[in-house]
Structures are given as structure tokens and as C-alpha cells.
Short mmCIF file of C-alpha atoms and ligand atoms in Angstrom, two decimals:
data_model
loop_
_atom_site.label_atom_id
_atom_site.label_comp_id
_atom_site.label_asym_id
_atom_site.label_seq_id
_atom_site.Cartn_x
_atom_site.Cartn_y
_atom_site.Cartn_z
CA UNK I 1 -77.66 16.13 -24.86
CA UNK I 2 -75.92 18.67 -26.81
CA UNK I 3 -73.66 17.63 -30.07
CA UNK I 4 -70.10 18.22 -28.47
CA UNK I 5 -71.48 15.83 -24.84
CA UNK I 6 -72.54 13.50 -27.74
CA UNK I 7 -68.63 13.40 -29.10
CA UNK I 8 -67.08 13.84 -26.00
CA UNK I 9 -68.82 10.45 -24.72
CA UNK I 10 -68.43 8.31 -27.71
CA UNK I 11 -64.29 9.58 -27.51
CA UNK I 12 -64.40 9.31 -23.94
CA UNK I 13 -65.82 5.53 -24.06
CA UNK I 14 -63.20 4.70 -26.65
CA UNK I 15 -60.48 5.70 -24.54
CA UNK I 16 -61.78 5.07 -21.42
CA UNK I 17 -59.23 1.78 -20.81
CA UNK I 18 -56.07 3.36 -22.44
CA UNK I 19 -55.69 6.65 -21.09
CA UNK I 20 -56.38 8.70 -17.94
CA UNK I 21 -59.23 10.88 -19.39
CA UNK I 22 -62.14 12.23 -18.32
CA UNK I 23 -65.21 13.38 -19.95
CA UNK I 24 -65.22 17.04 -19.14
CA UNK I 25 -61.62 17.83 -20.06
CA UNK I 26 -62.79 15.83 -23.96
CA UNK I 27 -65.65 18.27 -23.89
CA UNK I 28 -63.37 21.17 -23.43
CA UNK I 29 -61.04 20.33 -26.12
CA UNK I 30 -63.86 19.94 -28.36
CA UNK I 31 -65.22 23.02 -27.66
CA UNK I 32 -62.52 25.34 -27.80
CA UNK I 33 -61.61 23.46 -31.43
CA UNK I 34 -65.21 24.27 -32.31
CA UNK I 35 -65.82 27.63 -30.66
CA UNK I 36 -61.60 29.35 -30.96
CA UNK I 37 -60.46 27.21 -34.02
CA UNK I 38 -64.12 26.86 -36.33
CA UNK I 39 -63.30 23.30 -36.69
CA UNK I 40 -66.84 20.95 -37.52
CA UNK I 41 -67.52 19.32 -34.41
CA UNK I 42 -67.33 15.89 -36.32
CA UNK I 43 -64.04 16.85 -37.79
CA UNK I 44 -63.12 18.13 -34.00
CA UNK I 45 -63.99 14.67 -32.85
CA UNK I 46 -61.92 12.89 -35.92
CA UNK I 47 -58.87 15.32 -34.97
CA UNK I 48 -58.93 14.76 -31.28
CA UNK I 49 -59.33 11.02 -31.39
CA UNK I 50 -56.42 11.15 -33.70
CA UNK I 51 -53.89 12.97 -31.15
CA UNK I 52 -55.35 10.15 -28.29
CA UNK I 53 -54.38 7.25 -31.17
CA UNK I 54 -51.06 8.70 -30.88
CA UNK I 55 -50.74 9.12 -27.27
CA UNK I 56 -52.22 5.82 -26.06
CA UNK I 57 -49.93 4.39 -29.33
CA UNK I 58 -52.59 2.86 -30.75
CA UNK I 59 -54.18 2.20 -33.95
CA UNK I 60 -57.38 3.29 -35.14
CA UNK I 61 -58.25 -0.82 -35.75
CA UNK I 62 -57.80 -1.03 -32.41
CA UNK I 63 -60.38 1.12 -30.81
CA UNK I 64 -64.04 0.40 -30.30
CA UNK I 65 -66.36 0.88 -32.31
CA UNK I 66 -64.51 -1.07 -35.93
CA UNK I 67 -65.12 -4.59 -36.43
CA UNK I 68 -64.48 -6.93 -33.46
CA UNK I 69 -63.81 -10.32 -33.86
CA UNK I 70 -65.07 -13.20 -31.94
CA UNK I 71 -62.31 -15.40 -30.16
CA UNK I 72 -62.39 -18.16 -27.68
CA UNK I 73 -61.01 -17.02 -23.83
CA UNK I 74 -57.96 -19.88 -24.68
CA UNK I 75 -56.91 -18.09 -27.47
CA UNK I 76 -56.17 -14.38 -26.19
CA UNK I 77 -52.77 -13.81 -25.53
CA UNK I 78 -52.41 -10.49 -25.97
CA UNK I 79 -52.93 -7.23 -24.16
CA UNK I 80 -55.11 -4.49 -25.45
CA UNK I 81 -57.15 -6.05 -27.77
CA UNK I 82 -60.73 -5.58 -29.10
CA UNK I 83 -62.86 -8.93 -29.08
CA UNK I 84 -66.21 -10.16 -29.20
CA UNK I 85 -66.54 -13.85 -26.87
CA UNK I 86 -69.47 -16.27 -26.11
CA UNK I 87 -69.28 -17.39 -22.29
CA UNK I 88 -70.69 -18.54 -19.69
CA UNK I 89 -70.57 -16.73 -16.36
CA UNK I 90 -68.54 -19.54 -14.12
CA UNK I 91 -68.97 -17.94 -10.74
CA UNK I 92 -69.22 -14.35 -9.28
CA UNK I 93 -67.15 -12.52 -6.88
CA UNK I 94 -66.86 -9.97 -4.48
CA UNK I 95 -65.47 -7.14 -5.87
CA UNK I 96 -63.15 -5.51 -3.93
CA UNK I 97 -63.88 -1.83 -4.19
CA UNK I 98 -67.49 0.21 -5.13
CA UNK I 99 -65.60 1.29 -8.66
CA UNK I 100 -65.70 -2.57 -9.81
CA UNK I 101 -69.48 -3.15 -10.79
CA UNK I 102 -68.58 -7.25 -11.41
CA UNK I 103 -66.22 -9.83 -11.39
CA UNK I 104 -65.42 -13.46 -11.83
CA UNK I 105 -64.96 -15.68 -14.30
CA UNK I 106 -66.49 -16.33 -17.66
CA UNK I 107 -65.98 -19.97 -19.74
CA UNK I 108 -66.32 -21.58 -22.84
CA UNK I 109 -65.03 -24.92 -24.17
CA UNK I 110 -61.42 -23.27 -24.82
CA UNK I 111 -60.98 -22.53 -21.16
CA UNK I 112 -61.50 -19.83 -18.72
CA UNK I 113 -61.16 -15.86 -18.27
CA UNK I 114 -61.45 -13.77 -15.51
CA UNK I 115 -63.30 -10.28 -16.37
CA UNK I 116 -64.37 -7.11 -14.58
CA UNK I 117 -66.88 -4.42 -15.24
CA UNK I 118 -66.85 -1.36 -13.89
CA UNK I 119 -69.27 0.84 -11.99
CA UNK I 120 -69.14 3.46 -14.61
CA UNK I 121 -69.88 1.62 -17.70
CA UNK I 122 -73.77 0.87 -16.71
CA UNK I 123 -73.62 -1.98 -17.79
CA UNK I 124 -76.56 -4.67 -17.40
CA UNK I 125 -75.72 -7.27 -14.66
CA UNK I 126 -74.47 -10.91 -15.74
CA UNK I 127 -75.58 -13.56 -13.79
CA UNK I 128 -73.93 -16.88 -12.74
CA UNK I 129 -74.54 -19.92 -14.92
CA UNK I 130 -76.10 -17.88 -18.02
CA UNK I 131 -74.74 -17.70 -21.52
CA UNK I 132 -74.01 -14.42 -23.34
CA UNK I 133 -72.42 -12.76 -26.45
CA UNK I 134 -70.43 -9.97 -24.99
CA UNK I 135 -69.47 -7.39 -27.90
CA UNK I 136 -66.39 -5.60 -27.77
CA UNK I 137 -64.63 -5.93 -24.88
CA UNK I 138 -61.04 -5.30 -24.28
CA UNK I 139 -58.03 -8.14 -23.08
CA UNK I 140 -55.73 -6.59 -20.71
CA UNK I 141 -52.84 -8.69 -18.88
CA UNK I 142 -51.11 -8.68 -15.61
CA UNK I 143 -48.16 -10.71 -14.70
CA UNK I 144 -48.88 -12.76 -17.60
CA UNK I 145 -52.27 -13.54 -16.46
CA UNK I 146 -54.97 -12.15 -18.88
CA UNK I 147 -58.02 -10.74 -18.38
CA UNK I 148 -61.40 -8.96 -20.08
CA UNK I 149 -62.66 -5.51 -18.91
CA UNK I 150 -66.16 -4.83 -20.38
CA UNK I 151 -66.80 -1.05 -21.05
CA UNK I 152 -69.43 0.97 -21.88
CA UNK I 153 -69.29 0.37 -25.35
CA UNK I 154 -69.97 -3.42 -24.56
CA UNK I 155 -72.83 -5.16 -25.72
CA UNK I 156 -74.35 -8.30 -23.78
CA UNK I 157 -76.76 -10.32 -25.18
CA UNK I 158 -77.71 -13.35 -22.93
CA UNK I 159 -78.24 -16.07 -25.42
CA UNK I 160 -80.65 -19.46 -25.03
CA UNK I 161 -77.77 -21.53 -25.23
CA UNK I 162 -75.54 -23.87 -23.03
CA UNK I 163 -71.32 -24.10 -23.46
CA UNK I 164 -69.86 -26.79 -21.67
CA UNK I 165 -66.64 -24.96 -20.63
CA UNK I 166 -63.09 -26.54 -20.40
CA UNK I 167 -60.92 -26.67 -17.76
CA UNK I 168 -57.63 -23.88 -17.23
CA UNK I 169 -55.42 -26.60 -17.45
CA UNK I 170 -51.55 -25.20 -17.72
CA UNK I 171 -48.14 -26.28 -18.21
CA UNK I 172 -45.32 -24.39 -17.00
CA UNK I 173 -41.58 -25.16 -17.26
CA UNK I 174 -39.09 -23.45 -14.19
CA UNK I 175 -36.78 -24.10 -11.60
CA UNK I 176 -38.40 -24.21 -8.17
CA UNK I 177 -36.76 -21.00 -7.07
CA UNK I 178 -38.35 -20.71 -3.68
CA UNK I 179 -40.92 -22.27 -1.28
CA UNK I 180 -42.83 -20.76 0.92
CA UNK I 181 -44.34 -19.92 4.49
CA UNK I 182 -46.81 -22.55 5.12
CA UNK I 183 -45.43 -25.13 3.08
CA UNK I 184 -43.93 -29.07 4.54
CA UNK I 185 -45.97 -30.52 7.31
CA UNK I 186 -48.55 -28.33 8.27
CA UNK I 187 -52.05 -28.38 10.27
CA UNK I 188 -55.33 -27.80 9.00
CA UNK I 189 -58.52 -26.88 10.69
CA UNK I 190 -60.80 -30.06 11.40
CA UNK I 191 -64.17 -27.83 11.37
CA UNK I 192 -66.00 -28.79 8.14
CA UNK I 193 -65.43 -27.27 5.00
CA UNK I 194 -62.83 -24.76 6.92
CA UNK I 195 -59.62 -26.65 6.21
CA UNK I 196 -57.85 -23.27 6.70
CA UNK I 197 -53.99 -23.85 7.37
CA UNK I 198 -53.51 -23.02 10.96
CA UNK I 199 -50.78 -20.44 12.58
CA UNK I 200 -49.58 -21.63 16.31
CA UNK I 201 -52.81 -23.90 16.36
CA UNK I 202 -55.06 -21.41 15.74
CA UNK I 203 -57.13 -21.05 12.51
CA UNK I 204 -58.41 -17.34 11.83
CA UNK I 205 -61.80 -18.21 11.85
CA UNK I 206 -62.36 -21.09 14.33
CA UNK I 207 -59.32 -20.27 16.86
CA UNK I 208 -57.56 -22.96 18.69
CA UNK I 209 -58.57 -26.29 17.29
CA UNK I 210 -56.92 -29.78 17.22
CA UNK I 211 -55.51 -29.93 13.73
CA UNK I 212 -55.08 -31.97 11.00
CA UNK I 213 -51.68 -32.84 9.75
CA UNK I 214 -51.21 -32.55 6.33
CA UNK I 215 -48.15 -31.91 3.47
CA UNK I 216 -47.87 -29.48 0.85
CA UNK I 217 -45.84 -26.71 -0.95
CA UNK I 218 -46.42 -23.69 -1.91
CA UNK I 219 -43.53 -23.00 -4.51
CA UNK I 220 -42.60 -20.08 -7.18
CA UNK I 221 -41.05 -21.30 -10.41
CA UNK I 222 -39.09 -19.33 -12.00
CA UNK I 223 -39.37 -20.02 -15.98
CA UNK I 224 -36.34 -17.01 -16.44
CA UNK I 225 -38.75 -14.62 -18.04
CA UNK I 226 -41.64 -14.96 -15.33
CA UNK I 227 -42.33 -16.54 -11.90
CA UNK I 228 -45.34 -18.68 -11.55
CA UNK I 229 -46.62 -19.42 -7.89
CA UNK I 230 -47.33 -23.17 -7.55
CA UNK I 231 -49.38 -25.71 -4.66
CA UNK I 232 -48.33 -29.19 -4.59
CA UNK I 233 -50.96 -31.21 -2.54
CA UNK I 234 -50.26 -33.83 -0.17
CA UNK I 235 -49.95 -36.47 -2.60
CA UNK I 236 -47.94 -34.37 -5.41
CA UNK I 237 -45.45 -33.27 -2.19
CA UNK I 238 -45.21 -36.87 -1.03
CA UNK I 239 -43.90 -38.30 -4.54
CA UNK I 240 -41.78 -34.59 -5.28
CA UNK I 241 -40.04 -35.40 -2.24
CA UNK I 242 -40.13 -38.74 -1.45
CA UNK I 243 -41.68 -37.96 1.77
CA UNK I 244 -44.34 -39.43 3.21
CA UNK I 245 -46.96 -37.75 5.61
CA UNK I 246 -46.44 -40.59 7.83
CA UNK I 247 -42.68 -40.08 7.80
CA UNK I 248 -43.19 -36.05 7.96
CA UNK I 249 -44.56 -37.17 11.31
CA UNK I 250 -42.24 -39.02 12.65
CA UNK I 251 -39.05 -37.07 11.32
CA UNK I 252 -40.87 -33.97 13.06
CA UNK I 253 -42.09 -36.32 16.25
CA UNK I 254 -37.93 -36.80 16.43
CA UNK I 255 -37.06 -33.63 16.37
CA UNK I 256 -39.71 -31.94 18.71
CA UNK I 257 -40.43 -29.83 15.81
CA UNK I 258 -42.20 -29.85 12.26
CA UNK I 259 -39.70 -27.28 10.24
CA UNK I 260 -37.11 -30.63 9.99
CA UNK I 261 -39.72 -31.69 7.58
CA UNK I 262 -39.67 -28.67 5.28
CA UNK I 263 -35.63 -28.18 5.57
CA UNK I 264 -35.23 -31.53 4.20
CA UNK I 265 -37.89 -31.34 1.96
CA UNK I 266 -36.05 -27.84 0.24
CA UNK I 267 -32.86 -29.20 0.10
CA UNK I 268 -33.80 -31.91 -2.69
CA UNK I 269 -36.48 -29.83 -4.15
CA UNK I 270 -34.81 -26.12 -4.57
CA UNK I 271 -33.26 -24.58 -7.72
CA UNK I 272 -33.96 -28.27 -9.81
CA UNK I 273 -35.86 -27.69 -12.99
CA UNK I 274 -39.98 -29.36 -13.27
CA UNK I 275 -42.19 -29.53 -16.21
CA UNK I 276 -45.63 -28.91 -14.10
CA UNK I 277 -49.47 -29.15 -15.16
CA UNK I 278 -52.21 -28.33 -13.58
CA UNK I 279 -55.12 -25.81 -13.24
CA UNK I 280 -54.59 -22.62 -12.87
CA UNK I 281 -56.83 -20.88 -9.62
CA UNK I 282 -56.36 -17.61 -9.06
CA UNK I 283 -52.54 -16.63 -8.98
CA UNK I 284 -51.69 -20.46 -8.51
CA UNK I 285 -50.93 -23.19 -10.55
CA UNK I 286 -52.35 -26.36 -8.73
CA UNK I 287 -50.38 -28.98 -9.80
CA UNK I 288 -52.00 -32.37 -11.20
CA UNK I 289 -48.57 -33.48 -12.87
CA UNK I 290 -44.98 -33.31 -12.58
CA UNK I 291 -41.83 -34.41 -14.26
CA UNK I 292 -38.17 -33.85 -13.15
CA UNK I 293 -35.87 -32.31 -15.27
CA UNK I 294 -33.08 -32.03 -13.19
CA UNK I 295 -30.83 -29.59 -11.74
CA UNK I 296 -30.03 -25.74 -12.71
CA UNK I 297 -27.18 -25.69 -14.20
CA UNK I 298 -25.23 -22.83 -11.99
CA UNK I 299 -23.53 -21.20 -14.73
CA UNK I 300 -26.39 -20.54 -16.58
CA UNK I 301 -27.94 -19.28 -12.93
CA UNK I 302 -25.16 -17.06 -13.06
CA UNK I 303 -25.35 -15.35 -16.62
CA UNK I 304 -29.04 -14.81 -15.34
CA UNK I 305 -28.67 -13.49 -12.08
CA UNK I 306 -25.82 -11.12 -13.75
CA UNK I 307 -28.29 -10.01 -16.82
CA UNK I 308 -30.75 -8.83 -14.08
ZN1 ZN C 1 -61.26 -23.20 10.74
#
């Protein structure tokens, strides 16, 4: 591999999560600073990473390749940082497209973090239930939710070693702004382990079945800087809404029809503030806990809705 490839990787691996850049258009700049301008191709390297720095409005500290530090998956709360953790691989997923080379969730006794790797980095496969030292890897967050993207700078060692990892337990404050499709009485598929919510009586993998009644709601809170989507179970919907599954049925048995349930059941339960806890799965926040902390004050609904 020639000198310049040699730059235009290492630049091209640094920059690989901030900026839309690919390796041949580094190598070009390189080489017409070496070849037009006589610039060292070190100091060509040096002088191009600087004009990225600026671009991507970073700071050199910031990049791979300095000194990481090692932080536990509860503590990262911010976006674009550099960090070294110890995990272990929770459970693997299906990733969604040919460009993601893994994902799922890593742990350690702080909590857990969902990660991806990409197709691109090369990067040695993790498997489920083992423990490793990943090396510079880089925090990125969406909708508040964070995340770690290894890269092809990463380094994995897989270490002899077990972690015990905590749970994802949350607590969010909001007004319940909204509740959902599929929320109140509803039927579940009977087939074992399916349990999927069914649409007209039919479940989208077992078709028409006798369901199973059951309660819940699927809510957003609404916090006034973020929205946070949130289940209630049966028994967190029962005390929320001092309904009973029982008297869901009956109420809806009156009526001919099951939406009396959920009408009633948004009427005490929409725009009233609640202190929830729970883990957090995915993009919801399954709730374990509640407390009441009564109603949105409209004015204050107001000056929001007008500040939007
Ligand atoms: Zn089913």
C-alpha cells in the first residue's frame, strides 16, 4: 500500500462517523497537496485532517486515535464521543440492511447500550453472552436514545471475565399527551408464545383465532422538551384507570363494542402529568411504577403550544 492510501485510510477511519467522506476523494486531496503544492505527505495528512476538524466542528481530542477513556454504558450522555467500555453482548439482532455488519445490545452493571457495527469496518464478530473490551468506539444519539457505533479503528478484545449487567431501568416525568391505536381492551392471540395483539380477530401470523382479552396502553408522554412512548400492562392500566379487565368487559359487553372502554379510559388519563419508571425496550418505556401528579395546567399548555 502506497504512503498517501496509508494516510488517506487512517483520515478516512477518523472521519468515517462525522462526515460524508470517502476514501478516494481523501486520497486525491492528498495527492494533489503532495504532487501540485510539495507539501510532506505527513504534513498533507496533519493539514487535511485539520480542515475536516473544522468542518465536522470538532476537536482534535475528539477524534480517534488520542486517549480514550473507559466509561460505563449508564454514564454516556452525550453524542459524539470517543470511549473505551467493558460489556457483555446481551442479545443479537437482525440487522436490517447488508451495510450493518451487527447489532444488539451490549451490558454491564451500569445498564444497557444498544450498538451497531458496520459492514465496512471489518470488524471481528461479537458473540452473544461473551465479555469484551471494545477500544474506541464512538456514542451517537437519536431522539434522546443513545447508542455506540464501533468503527474500524475499534479494538475488541474478548476478555475471560463475567459482568453481571443491570437492568435499563428509567424514570420519566410528562403529561400523557396521547394514547394510541391498540390501546384499552384489546385481544391477544391464544397460540403459545404468539400473544400478538389481534386486528378484526385476526393475528398476522396465526389468522383468525379466538382471542384473549386483555388491557393496556400504549401512551406518549410528553416531558415539554421530548416525547417518550410508554406501555402500561394490564395491571399498571387497571390501577391508572381504575378499570378493571373484568369491568372493561362488561362496559364493552353493554355497549356492543370495546372502544367505550378506551374513550373512558382517555378521558381521566389524557393531558394529566405521571412520574413513570420502568425499563426501557426498544423505543418504549415499560412501565413498572407510576405516580400521579395531577393535571396540566392549561396555561402553561398554552405558552407551550404558542413557543412551538
Ligand atoms: Zn398469533
Amino acid at each position: 500500500m502506497s504512503e498517501l492510501r496509508q494516510h488517506a485510510e487512517s483520515v478516512h477511519a477518523q472521519f468515517d462517523d462525522h462526515l460524508e467522506v470517502d476514501l478516494e476523494e481523501i486520497e486525491e486531496r492528498l495527492e494533489t497537496l503532495v504532487s501540485e503544492y510539495k507539501v510532506p505527505p505527513e504534513e498533507a495528512r496533519r493539514s487535511l485532517v485539520s480542515s475536516y476538524l473544522s468542518e465536522a466542528g470538532l476537536e482534535r481530542d475528539e477524534l480517534a486515535g488520542g486517549q480514550t477513556e473507559r466509561v460505563s454504558v449508564g454514564s454516556i450522555d452525550e453524542d459524539e464521543q470517543w470511549v473505551d467500555v467493558r460489556v457483555k453482548v446481551v442479545e443479537l439482532w437482525e440487522p436490517r440492511s447488508d451495510a450493518i455488519a451487527q447489532v444488539g445490545l451490549l451490558g454491564d452493571e451500569s445498564g444497557r447500550i444498544k450498538f451497531v457495527s458496520f459492514a465496512t469496518s471489518e470488524l471481528e464478530a461479537l458473540e452473544e453472552e461473551c465479555v469484551y473490551e471494545l477500544s474506541n468506539v464512538v456514542t451517537d444519539e437519536y431522539e434522546g436514545q443513545y447508542s455506540i457505533k464501533l468503527n474500524r479503528t475499534t479494538s475488541i478484545t474478548e476478555l475471560d471475565d463475567d459482568i453481571e449487567v443491570g437492568d435499563d431501568t428509567v424514570e420519566q416525568i410528562g403529561a400523557l399527551v396521547d394514547i394510541q391505536r391498540g390501546s384499552g381492551l384489546i385481544k391477544r392471540c391464544p397460540t403459545d408464545d404468539c400473544t400478538r395483539v389481534l386486528q378484526n380477530g385476526r393475528c398476522t401470523e396465526h389468522g383468525e383465532v379466538d382471542g384473549e382479552f386483555d388491557l393496556r396502553i400504549k401512551g406518549v408522554l410528553d416531558d415539554g422538551t421530548a416525547v417518550q412512548e410508554v406501555i402500561f400492562d394490564c395491571e399498571q392500566t387497571e390501577t391508572l384507570t381504575d378499570i378493571t379487565l373484568d369491568r372493561a368487559k362488561e362496559m364493552a359487553k353493554d355497549a356492543l363494542d370495546t372502544s367505550v372502554v378506551i374513550e373512558e379510559m382517555k378521558a381521566s388519563t389524557l393531558g394529566r402529568y405521571y412520574q413513570v419508571t420502568g425499563p426501557q425496550f426498544g423505543r418504549y418505556l415499560l412501565v413498572n411504577e407510576f405516580e400521579r401528579l395531577g393535571a396540566m395546567d392549561t396555561n402553561d399548555a398554552l405558552v407551550r403550544a404558542r413557543s412551538i
